[in-house]
Every structure is written in structure tokens, then in C-alpha cells.
Amino acid sequence: MEVAISVVTSELLSRAISFLIKQYSCQSHVRLNEKVERLQHLLMRVQTVVEEADGRYIMNSGMLMQLKMLSEAMYRGYHALDTFRNQGLEGRGSEVCNSSLLSFATPLKRSRTTSCARKDKVMQLDFHGALESIEIVVANMMEFVLLLGGCDRMLRRPYDTYLYHEKIMFGRHMEKQQLLNFLLQSNPPSDDPAVLPIIGGRAVGKKTLVAHVCGDERVLSRFSSVLHLNGDNLLSMLEHGRTMTGEMLVVVEFVSNVDDKDRKTFQSFVKTMARGSKVIIISKLQILTRFGSAKPIFLNTLSSEEFWYLFKSLAFGSANPIEYPQLLPIAEQISKEMQMEGSLVGANTFADVMRQNMNAKFWLCLLNKIRRLVENNLSTYGVRLNTLMEKGHLVDMTGFSFQPLRMIPYTAKLPMKDELPNLTLAELLVDPSDISESTPLSGRKRRGVSQ
């Protein structure tokens, strides 16, 4: 009798505990869904304000700092939201994720239970952190919105929040406004033309930023002409200076450092320009900030959240990523690989190819090729791909073709036979068979995409 009572009691207790756990799980799931909906709602509000601010001339430095905080919170929020969705897809056993993507990324012997539990915890921490961050900026957004109403509007262009894609600019909201302010402000009557250095590493978007701002209607009407010069040939710059008339905007790119003699030559060139002219210096060398008379603009690599926002926007285009649940986690993995190499140009090329063929197997094939590319060069040369590109070193691209292939980076000053046809990276990704062993692969960027 006592044994029977013990068994019944244990069964009832087990059922009670199971019921409580189920109730708690349901309540937790409901609360989580409510937080997801709240995050989506707040992100829509912040994105609306950021896009409106991006279409106005903001001269207030405090407002620029607020704009930076808003945009960073927005990128973090969208990244957390997409990560949450991708995690849900993996949990439901998405065919592509579980059978191909995850098996490629995770060794078979690893305990998936422990890995998933750890990933869930990190994801939830990121999600709650992003929600808290977006709530803070929204709570303090009203003053910024009111002040924004007093800023003049720009001539609006569609999709102005994306990377420079067919004359379209992505992000860099604060830096764009800083550059606009420099160009539109008048020089003091007694001063020489103002010089602004823009400093940043390889492929962070220096030329892209300048090209976008130089297309602004106020900038075009402010200067009689815009001249682009190579700082490696300072004597030719002096020749240009003698023939320039009117208020000019001169953009000078320095690839290498200059000595004191060349610095004096550059200063002489600036003095020959008409009053009201402006000079922009583009370089990856921080030492060249000494040429500037204005506070330099430093362009850093994009954060992982901002990079993902960019890549997703380009890869899916006008399509809604939510309608392609199998593609979203693959795109996120490709974005991570690209972000590690710091390649905006590569991201733009890959996204363009992916957008034209929205097939899960094709995207997964590209992901595997990228990973093999990184691993092959790391094992062959002992350094990461971005280091090879920075130094102009030949890059092993064999994983992208059916036979041995090396790419000449656009920074490399290597002889190339004019009679041989060039093949772009995009063409190679679409058709790996369209290449012979003697065909040089050009690492140059297509027109409209700048470094």
C-alpha cells in the first residue's frame, strides 16, 4: 500500500512539475514575442528619423553625435532581430541550415546541445541589450527631432541609406554631414584655402564618401569645378594650380608618404588656388593629417552590426528577407566572412551576384568558396586575405575556378599584358568555367564603387 501511494505521489508530482514548466515556457514565449514586436516598432521609429536626418543639412555638432548614437542603436537592433530570427529557423530544423550550413561550420563531434544552449544565451543577451539601447535613444529622441525640423532639406534620392551602389551611398551619416559642413562653410577672408584630410584603411569607403558628397546640389553650385589629382605627382599639381580659376574643390589622393620638400610643394599648390577654394586629402596614412587645416575625418571599418545591415540591404535588394528564411542565415555567414576581411568592395560584388540568383544552394556554394579562399591563402602565405590585399600581393583564387588562378589586387603595381582579356570577380562568381590559365583576374572595382 505504501509503495502504491509513493508511486502515485511521484507521478502526480512529476505531472505538476511538467505542467508548471510548460506554463512558464508558454509565458516566457509570449513575453519574448512581445519584446520582438516592441523592438520592431522602435526600430521603425528610429529608422524613420535617421533617414530624415540623412536628407537634411545638419550643422550642429551635438546633433551629429546624436545622429551617430541613433544609427548605431538602429544597426545593433536590426542585427539582434535578424540573429533572433535565424536562431528560430535553426531551431525548427531548416533544411539548408541544419544539413549544409551548420554541418560546415561545426565539427560533427561537437555536442550540439551544449553549443545551442550557449548560442541561445548569447543571442538573448544581445537581444535584450539591443532592446534596452533602442529604448534609451528613443526616450531621448524628441529634442533631436524638433531641432531636425529647422535643418534645410537636401535634394532627396531613393535608397540614400545604402552603400554606394550605382551612385547610392550607404551609412556614414555623421561623416557625410561633417564633410558637407566643411565644404559649405566659407573660409575666413584672410586665410588660405582650407584643407581637410580624410584618413582610413583600405576599402573603408574614403573615395565613396567624397564622391557622394561631391554630387550634392549645394556643393556643385558652390564650386566652379571639382578636380581629382594624384598626390604622387606633385609637379603636375603645380601645373594644374597655375591654370585654375575660380573657387575650386580639389581632391588629392596620397598613396605614399611625402617628405618635407614635397610638403612645401603641396603648400605652394594650395596657395595658388583662388580664395574660397577647398582641398580634400584622401589617404590611409595618418601622418598626412599634418597637411590639414581642418579637423580630419577618420573612417574606421564598419562594425559587424552595420556591415550586416549593409550586406543584407544589398543582397536582398527590394525583396523582403523574411520571405526567404533559408537565405537569411547563409547571408549572415557570408557577411561575417566579408567583415573579417574588411572588404566593402568584395561585399558589394558578392551581394550583387547573390541578388541576381536568390537560390539557397548557390548562396551556400559562395559561402564555401569564401571560406576555402581564406583558408588557402592563410595556409600558403601565413597571413589573412586583407593583409595580402593591403600589400598588393598576389592572391590565390583557385577555389573560385576549375583550375589554378591568382588575382592581381588593384593596389598592386604589377605589369599586365594589355593583349590579355581581363575577368572581373563578378564574372568569375557567375561562371567559373569562363577563364583560361592565361587570363588575368582583375581585382579592380567596377565603375561606381570606390574605396
Coordinates of C-alpha atoms in Angstrom, one line a residue:
M1 CA 0.0 0.0 0.0
E2 CA 2.8 2.4 0.9
V3 CA 4.6 1.5 -2.3
A4 CA 1.4 2.3 -4.4
I5 CA 1.0 5.6 -2.6
S6 CA 4.6 6.5 -3.2
V7 CA 4.3 5.7 -7.0
V8 CA 1.1 7.8 -7.3
T9 CA 2.6 10.7 -5.4
S10 CA 5.7 10.6 -7.6
E11 CA 3.6 10.6 -10.7
L12 CA 1.4 13.5 -9.5
L13 CA 4.5 15.5 -8.6
S14 CA 6.1 14.8 -11.9
R15 CA 3.0 15.9 -13.8
A16 CA 2.7 19.0 -11.6
I17 CA 6.3 20.0 -12.3
S18 CA 5.8 19.3 -16.1
F19 CA 2.7 21.5 -16.1
L20 CA 4.5 24.4 -14.3
I21 CA 7.4 24.2 -16.7
K22 CA 5.1 24.2 -19.6
Q23 CA 3.2 27.1 -18.3
Y24 CA 6.4 29.0 -17.6
S25 CA 7.7 28.3 -21.1
C26 CA 4.5 29.5 -22.7
Q27 CA 4.5 32.7 -20.6
S28 CA 8.2 33.2 -21.4
H29 CA 7.5 32.7 -25.1
V30 CA 4.6 35.2 -25.0
R31 CA 6.8 37.8 -23.3
L32 CA 9.6 37.2 -25.8
N33 CA 7.2 37.7 -28.7
E34 CA 6.0 40.9 -27.2
K35 CA 9.6 42.2 -26.9
V36 CA 10.3 41.2 -30.5
E37 CA 7.2 43.2 -31.6
R38 CA 8.4 46.2 -29.4
L39 CA 11.9 46.1 -30.9
Q40 CA 10.4 46.1 -34.4
H41 CA 8.2 49.0 -33.6
L42 CA 11.0 51.1 -32.1
L43 CA 13.4 50.2 -35.0
M44 CA 10.8 51.6 -37.4
R45 CA 10.6 54.8 -35.5
V46 CA 14.4 55.2 -35.3
Q47 CA 15.0 54.3 -39.0
T48 CA 12.4 56.9 -40.0
V49 CA 14.3 59.6 -38.0
V50 CA 17.7 58.5 -39.3
E51 CA 16.6 58.6 -42.9
E52 CA 15.0 62.0 -42.4
A53 CA 18.2 63.3 -40.8
D54 CA 20.2 61.9 -43.7
G55 CA 18.3 64.1 -46.1
R56 CA 19.0 67.3 -44.2
Y57 CA 21.9 69.6 -43.7
I58 CA 23.0 69.3 -40.1
M59 CA 25.5 71.9 -38.9
N60 CA 25.2 71.3 -35.2
S61 CA 28.0 69.1 -33.8
G62 CA 25.8 67.9 -30.9
M63 CA 23.1 66.8 -33.3
L64 CA 25.7 64.9 -35.3
M65 CA 26.7 63.0 -32.1
Q66 CA 23.0 62.2 -31.5
L67 CA 22.6 61.0 -35.1
K68 CA 25.6 58.7 -34.6
M69 CA 24.0 57.2 -31.5
L70 CA 20.7 56.7 -33.3
S71 CA 22.3 55.0 -36.2
E72 CA 24.5 52.7 -34.1
A73 CA 21.5 51.7 -32.0
M74 CA 19.5 51.0 -35.2
Y75 CA 22.2 48.8 -36.7
R76 CA 22.6 46.9 -33.4
G77 CA 18.8 46.4 -33.1
Y78 CA 18.4 45.1 -36.7
H79 CA 21.3 42.7 -36.2
A80 CA 19.8 41.3 -32.9
L81 CA 16.5 40.9 -34.6
D82 CA 17.9 39.1 -37.6
T83 CA 20.0 36.9 -35.3
F84 CA 16.9 36.0 -33.3
R85 CA 15.0 35.1 -36.5
N86 CA 17.9 33.0 -37.7
Q87 CA 18.1 31.2 -34.4
G88 CA 14.5 30.3 -34.7
L89 CA 15.0 28.9 -38.2
E90 CA 17.8 26.7 -36.9
G91 CA 15.6 25.5 -34.0
R92 CA 12.9 24.5 -36.4
G93 CA 15.3 22.4 -38.4
S94 CA 15.7 24.5 -41.5
E95 CA 16.8 22.1 -44.3
V96 CA 19.6 24.3 -45.5
C97 CA 20.8 25.4 -42.1
N98 CA 20.9 22.0 -40.4
S99 CA 22.0 19.8 -43.3
S100 CA 24.6 22.0 -45.0
L101 CA 25.4 25.3 -43.3
L102 CA 25.6 24.2 -39.7
S103 CA 27.4 21.0 -40.6
F104 CA 30.1 23.0 -42.5
A105 CA 30.5 25.5 -39.6
T106 CA 30.5 23.0 -36.7
P107 CA 32.6 19.8 -36.3
L108 CA 30.4 16.7 -36.1
K109 CA 31.8 15.5 -32.8
R110 CA 30.9 18.7 -31.0
S111 CA 28.0 18.5 -28.7
R112 CA 25.2 20.3 -30.4
T113 CA 23.1 20.5 -27.3
T114 CA 25.8 22.5 -25.4
S115 CA 26.6 24.6 -28.4
C116 CA 23.0 25.5 -29.0
A117 CA 22.4 26.3 -25.3
R118 CA 25.4 28.6 -25.3
K119 CA 24.3 30.3 -28.5
D120 CA 20.8 30.8 -27.2
K121 CA 22.1 32.5 -24.1
V122 CA 24.4 34.8 -26.1
M123 CA 21.6 35.6 -28.5
Q124 CA 19.2 36.5 -25.7
L125 CA 21.7 38.8 -24.0
D126 CA 22.4 40.5 -27.3
F127 CA 18.7 40.8 -28.0
H128 CA 17.9 42.3 -24.6
G129 CA 20.9 44.6 -24.8
A130 CA 19.8 45.9 -28.2
L131 CA 16.2 46.5 -27.0
E132 CA 17.5 48.4 -24.0
S133 CA 19.8 50.5 -26.2
I134 CA 17.0 51.4 -28.6
E135 CA 14.6 52.3 -25.8
I136 CA 17.2 54.7 -24.4
V137 CA 17.8 56.5 -27.7
V138 CA 14.0 56.7 -28.4
A139 CA 13.3 58.2 -25.0
N140 CA 15.8 61.0 -25.8
M141 CA 14.9 61.4 -29.4
M142 CA 12.3 64.1 -29.2
E143 CA 14.7 67.1 -28.9
F144 CA 16.7 65.8 -31.9
V145 CA 13.5 65.5 -34.0
L146 CA 12.4 69.1 -33.0
L147 CA 15.8 70.5 -33.9
L148 CA 15.9 68.5 -37.1
G149 CA 12.8 70.3 -38.3
G150 CA 14.9 73.5 -38.5
C151 CA 17.5 72.0 -40.8
D152 CA 17.3 72.6 -44.6
R153 CA 16.4 69.7 -46.8
M154 CA 18.6 68.1 -49.4
L155 CA 17.5 67.0 -52.8
R156 CA 16.3 63.6 -51.9
R157 CA 17.4 60.4 -53.7
P158 CA 15.8 57.0 -53.2
Y159 CA 17.7 54.4 -51.0
D160 CA 20.2 57.0 -49.9
T161 CA 20.9 55.0 -46.8
Y162 CA 22.7 52.2 -48.6
L163 CA 26.3 51.7 -49.7
Y164 CA 27.5 53.5 -52.8
H165 CA 25.6 51.3 -55.2
E166 CA 25.0 52.8 -58.6
K167 CA 25.5 56.3 -57.2
I168 CA 23.8 55.5 -53.9
M169 CA 25.6 55.9 -50.5
F170 CA 25.3 53.6 -47.5
G171 CA 25.6 54.8 -43.9
R172 CA 28.4 57.1 -42.8
H173 CA 25.7 59.6 -41.7
M174 CA 27.9 61.6 -39.3
E175 CA 31.0 61.6 -41.6
K176 CA 28.9 62.7 -44.6
Q177 CA 27.5 65.7 -42.6
Q178 CA 31.0 66.6 -41.4
L179 CA 32.3 66.7 -44.9
L180 CA 29.3 68.7 -46.1
N181 CA 29.8 71.2 -43.4
F182 CA 33.4 71.7 -44.3
L183 CA 32.6 72.2 -48.0
L184 CA 29.7 74.6 -47.5
Q185 CA 31.3 76.8 -44.8
S186 CA 33.0 80.0 -46.0
N187 CA 36.8 80.5 -45.5
P188 CA 37.8 83.5 -43.4
P189 CA 38.8 86.3 -45.8
S190 CA 42.5 86.3 -44.8
D191 CA 43.0 82.5 -44.8
D192 CA 44.4 80.2 -47.5
P193 CA 42.1 77.5 -48.9
A194 CA 41.1 75.1 -46.2
V195 CA 42.5 71.5 -46.3
L196 CA 40.6 68.6 -44.9
P197 CA 42.3 65.1 -44.5
I198 CA 40.1 62.0 -44.7
I199 CA 42.1 59.1 -43.3
G200 CA 41.1 55.4 -43.3
G201 CA 42.4 51.9 -44.1
R202 CA 42.0 50.0 -47.4
A203 CA 38.4 49.8 -48.7
V204 CA 36.7 51.6 -45.9
G205 CA 34.9 54.0 -48.2
K206 CA 37.1 57.1 -48.4
K207 CA 36.6 57.8 -52.2
T208 CA 33.0 56.6 -51.9
L209 CA 32.2 59.2 -49.3
V210 CA 33.9 62.0 -51.2
A211 CA 32.2 61.0 -54.5
H212 CA 28.8 61.0 -52.8
V213 CA 29.2 64.4 -51.1
C214 CA 30.6 66.0 -54.3
G215 CA 27.4 65.1 -56.0
D216 CA 25.3 67.2 -53.6
E217 CA 23.5 70.1 -55.3
R218 CA 24.8 72.7 -52.9
V219 CA 28.4 71.5 -53.3
L220 CA 28.1 71.6 -57.1
S221 CA 26.7 75.1 -57.1
R222 CA 29.3 76.2 -54.5
F223 CA 32.4 75.4 -56.6
S224 CA 33.1 76.2 -60.3
S225 CA 34.7 72.8 -60.8
V226 CA 35.9 69.7 -59.0
L227 CA 39.4 68.4 -59.8
H228 CA 40.8 65.0 -58.8
L229 CA 44.6 64.7 -58.6
N230 CA 47.2 62.1 -57.7
G231 CA 49.4 63.2 -54.9
D232 CA 52.3 61.1 -56.1
N233 CA 52.9 63.6 -58.9
L234 CA 53.2 66.9 -57.1
L235 CA 54.8 68.7 -60.0
S236 CA 51.8 68.1 -62.2
M237 CA 49.7 69.5 -59.3
L238 CA 51.6 72.8 -59.6
E239 CA 51.0 72.9 -63.3
H240 CA 47.2 72.5 -62.6
G241 CA 47.4 75.2 -60.0
R242 CA 48.7 77.8 -62.5
T243 CA 45.7 77.2 -64.8
M244 CA 42.9 77.0 -62.2
T245 CA 40.5 79.9 -62.0
G246 CA 37.5 80.5 -59.7
E247 CA 36.6 78.7 -56.5
M248 CA 37.8 75.1 -56.9
L249 CA 37.3 71.9 -55.0
V250 CA 40.4 69.8 -55.3
V251 CA 40.5 66.1 -54.2
V252 CA 44.1 64.8 -53.8
E253 CA 44.9 61.1 -53.1
F254 CA 48.2 60.3 -51.4
V255 CA 49.1 56.6 -51.6
S256 CA 52.6 57.0 -50.0
N257 CA 54.2 59.4 -47.6
V258 CA 55.8 62.6 -48.7
D259 CA 59.0 64.3 -47.5
D260 CA 59.5 67.9 -46.4
K261 CA 60.3 69.0 -50.0
D262 CA 57.1 67.6 -51.3
R263 CA 55.1 69.0 -48.4
K264 CA 56.4 72.5 -49.4
T265 CA 55.4 71.8 -53.0
F266 CA 51.9 70.9 -51.8
Q267 CA 51.6 74.0 -49.7
S268 CA 52.7 76.1 -52.7
F269 CA 50.0 74.4 -54.8
V270 CA 47.3 75.3 -52.2
K271 CA 48.4 78.9 -52.1
T272 CA 47.9 79.2 -55.9
M273 CA 44.3 78.4 -55.5
A274 CA 41.6 81.1 -55.5
R275 CA 40.1 82.4 -52.3
G276 CA 37.2 80.3 -51.3
S277 CA 38.6 77.1 -52.7
K278 CA 38.8 73.9 -50.7
V279 CA 41.1 70.8 -50.7
I280 CA 40.3 67.3 -49.6
I281 CA 43.2 64.9 -48.9
I282 CA 42.4 61.1 -49.1
S283 CA 45.0 58.7 -47.7
K284 CA 45.4 55.7 -45.4
L285 CA 48.5 57.3 -43.8
Q286 CA 47.6 59.1 -40.6
I287 CA 50.9 61.1 -40.7
L288 CA 49.4 63.2 -43.6
T289 CA 47.0 64.8 -41.2
R290 CA 49.7 67.4 -40.8
F291 CA 48.7 68.8 -44.2
G292 CA 45.3 69.7 -42.9
S293 CA 44.0 73.0 -41.6
A294 CA 40.7 71.5 -40.6
K295 CA 40.0 68.6 -38.1
P296 CA 40.5 65.4 -40.0
I297 CA 37.8 62.8 -40.6
F298 CA 38.8 59.3 -39.6
L299 CA 36.9 56.4 -41.3
N300 CA 37.1 53.2 -39.4
T301 CA 35.9 49.8 -40.6
L302 CA 32.2 49.2 -40.1
S303 CA 31.0 47.4 -37.0
S304 CA 29.6 43.8 -37.5
E305 CA 26.1 45.1 -37.0
E306 CA 26.4 48.0 -39.5
F307 CA 28.2 45.7 -42.0
W308 CA 25.4 43.2 -41.8
Y309 CA 22.8 45.9 -42.3
L310 CA 24.6 47.0 -45.4
F311 CA 25.2 43.5 -46.8
K312 CA 21.6 42.4 -46.2
S313 CA 20.3 45.5 -47.9
L314 CA 22.4 44.9 -51.0
A315 CA 22.0 41.1 -51.2
F316 CA 18.2 41.1 -50.9
G317 CA 17.6 44.5 -52.7
S318 CA 13.9 45.2 -52.9
A319 CA 13.0 41.7 -51.7
N320 CA 11.8 41.1 -48.2
P321 CA 14.4 38.9 -46.3
I322 CA 11.7 37.4 -44.1
E323 CA 10.2 35.8 -47.2
Y324 CA 13.5 33.9 -47.8
P325 CA 14.1 32.1 -44.5
Q326 CA 16.6 29.7 -46.0
L327 CA 18.8 32.5 -47.4
L328 CA 18.9 34.8 -44.4
P329 CA 21.3 32.7 -42.2
I330 CA 23.5 32.0 -45.2
A331 CA 23.7 35.7 -46.0
E332 CA 24.7 36.4 -42.4
Q333 CA 27.6 33.9 -42.5
I334 CA 28.8 35.4 -45.8
S335 CA 28.6 38.9 -44.2
K336 CA 30.7 37.7 -41.2
E337 CA 33.4 36.4 -43.6
M338 CA 33.5 39.6 -45.5
Q339 CA 33.5 41.8 -42.4
M340 CA 36.5 39.9 -41.0
E341 CA 38.4 40.7 -44.2
G342 CA 37.2 44.4 -44.1
S343 CA 36.2 44.3 -47.7
L344 CA 33.3 46.6 -48.7
V345 CA 34.2 46.2 -52.3
G346 CA 34.0 42.4 -52.1
A347 CA 30.8 42.7 -50.1
N348 CA 29.3 44.8 -52.9
T349 CA 30.4 42.4 -55.6
F350 CA 29.1 39.3 -53.8
A351 CA 25.8 40.9 -52.9
D352 CA 25.3 42.0 -56.5
V353 CA 25.8 38.4 -57.7
M354 CA 23.7 36.9 -54.9
R355 CA 20.8 39.3 -55.7
Q356 CA 20.6 38.1 -59.2
N357 CA 20.4 34.4 -58.2
M358 CA 18.4 34.0 -54.9
N359 CA 18.9 30.3 -54.6
A360 CA 20.0 28.7 -51.4
K361 CA 22.4 26.2 -53.0
F362 CA 24.1 28.9 -55.0
W363 CA 24.5 31.1 -51.9
L364 CA 25.8 28.2 -49.9
C365 CA 28.3 27.4 -52.7
L366 CA 29.6 31.0 -52.5
L367 CA 29.9 30.8 -48.7
N368 CA 32.0 27.6 -49.0
K369 CA 34.2 29.3 -51.7
I370 CA 34.9 32.3 -49.5
R371 CA 35.9 30.1 -46.6
R372 CA 38.2 28.0 -48.8
L373 CA 39.7 31.2 -50.2
V374 CA 40.6 32.5 -46.8
E375 CA 41.9 29.1 -45.6
N376 CA 44.0 28.5 -48.7
N377 CA 45.7 31.9 -48.6
L378 CA 46.3 31.7 -44.8
S379 CA 47.9 28.3 -45.2
T380 CA 50.0 29.3 -48.2
Y381 CA 51.2 32.8 -47.1
G382 CA 50.6 32.7 -43.4
V383 CA 48.6 36.0 -43.3
R384 CA 45.0 36.9 -43.7
L385 CA 43.5 37.9 -47.0
N386 CA 43.1 41.6 -46.2
T387 CA 46.8 41.8 -45.4
L388 CA 47.7 40.4 -48.8
M389 CA 45.4 42.9 -50.5
E390 CA 46.8 45.7 -48.5
K391 CA 50.4 44.9 -49.6
G392 CA 49.3 44.3 -53.2
H393 CA 50.3 40.7 -53.0
L394 CA 49.0 38.1 -55.5
V395 CA 46.0 36.3 -54.1
D396 CA 45.3 32.6 -54.7
M397 CA 41.8 32.4 -56.2
T398 CA 41.9 28.8 -57.2
G399 CA 38.9 27.9 -55.1
F400 CA 36.8 30.2 -57.4
S401 CA 37.7 28.4 -60.6
F402 CA 38.2 25.0 -62.1
Q403 CA 42.0 25.5 -62.4
P404 CA 44.9 27.3 -60.7
L405 CA 44.2 31.1 -60.6
R406 CA 45.8 34.1 -59.0
M407 CA 44.3 37.6 -58.7
I408 CA 46.2 40.9 -59.0
P409 CA 44.9 43.3 -56.4
Y410 CA 44.0 46.7 -57.6
T411 CA 46.7 48.2 -55.2
A412 CA 49.5 46.2 -56.8
K413 CA 51.7 47.9 -59.3
L414 CA 52.4 44.9 -61.4
P415 CA 52.8 44.7 -65.2
M416 CA 49.8 43.3 -67.0
K417 CA 49.8 42.3 -70.7
D418 CA 47.3 44.6 -72.5
E419 CA 46.5 42.0 -75.1
L420 CA 45.2 39.5 -72.5
P421 CA 41.5 39.8 -71.6
N422 CA 40.6 40.8 -68.0
L423 CA 38.0 39.0 -66.0
T424 CA 36.1 40.6 -63.1
L425 CA 35.3 38.9 -59.8
A426 CA 31.6 39.1 -60.5
E427 CA 32.0 37.3 -63.8
L428 CA 34.1 34.6 -62.2
L429 CA 31.5 34.0 -59.5
V430 CA 28.7 33.7 -62.1
D431 CA 30.6 31.4 -64.4
P432 CA 33.9 29.8 -63.0
S433 CA 34.4 28.0 -66.4
D434 CA 34.8 31.3 -68.3
I435 CA 38.5 31.5 -67.7
S436 CA 41.8 30.2 -69.1
E437 CA 45.1 29.8 -67.3
S438 CA 46.5 32.9 -69.0
T439 CA 43.5 35.2 -68.2
P440 CA 44.4 37.7 -65.5
L441 CA 41.7 38.3 -62.9
S442 CA 41.3 42.0 -62.3
G443 CA 40.8 43.0 -58.7
R444 CA 39.7 46.4 -59.8
K445 CA 36.3 47.8 -58.7
R446 CA 33.6 48.3 -61.2
R447 CA 32.7 51.8 -62.0
G448 CA 30.6 53.5 -59.3
V449 CA 32.1 51.6 -56.4
S450 CA 35.0 53.4 -54.7
Q451 CA 37.4 52.6 -51.9

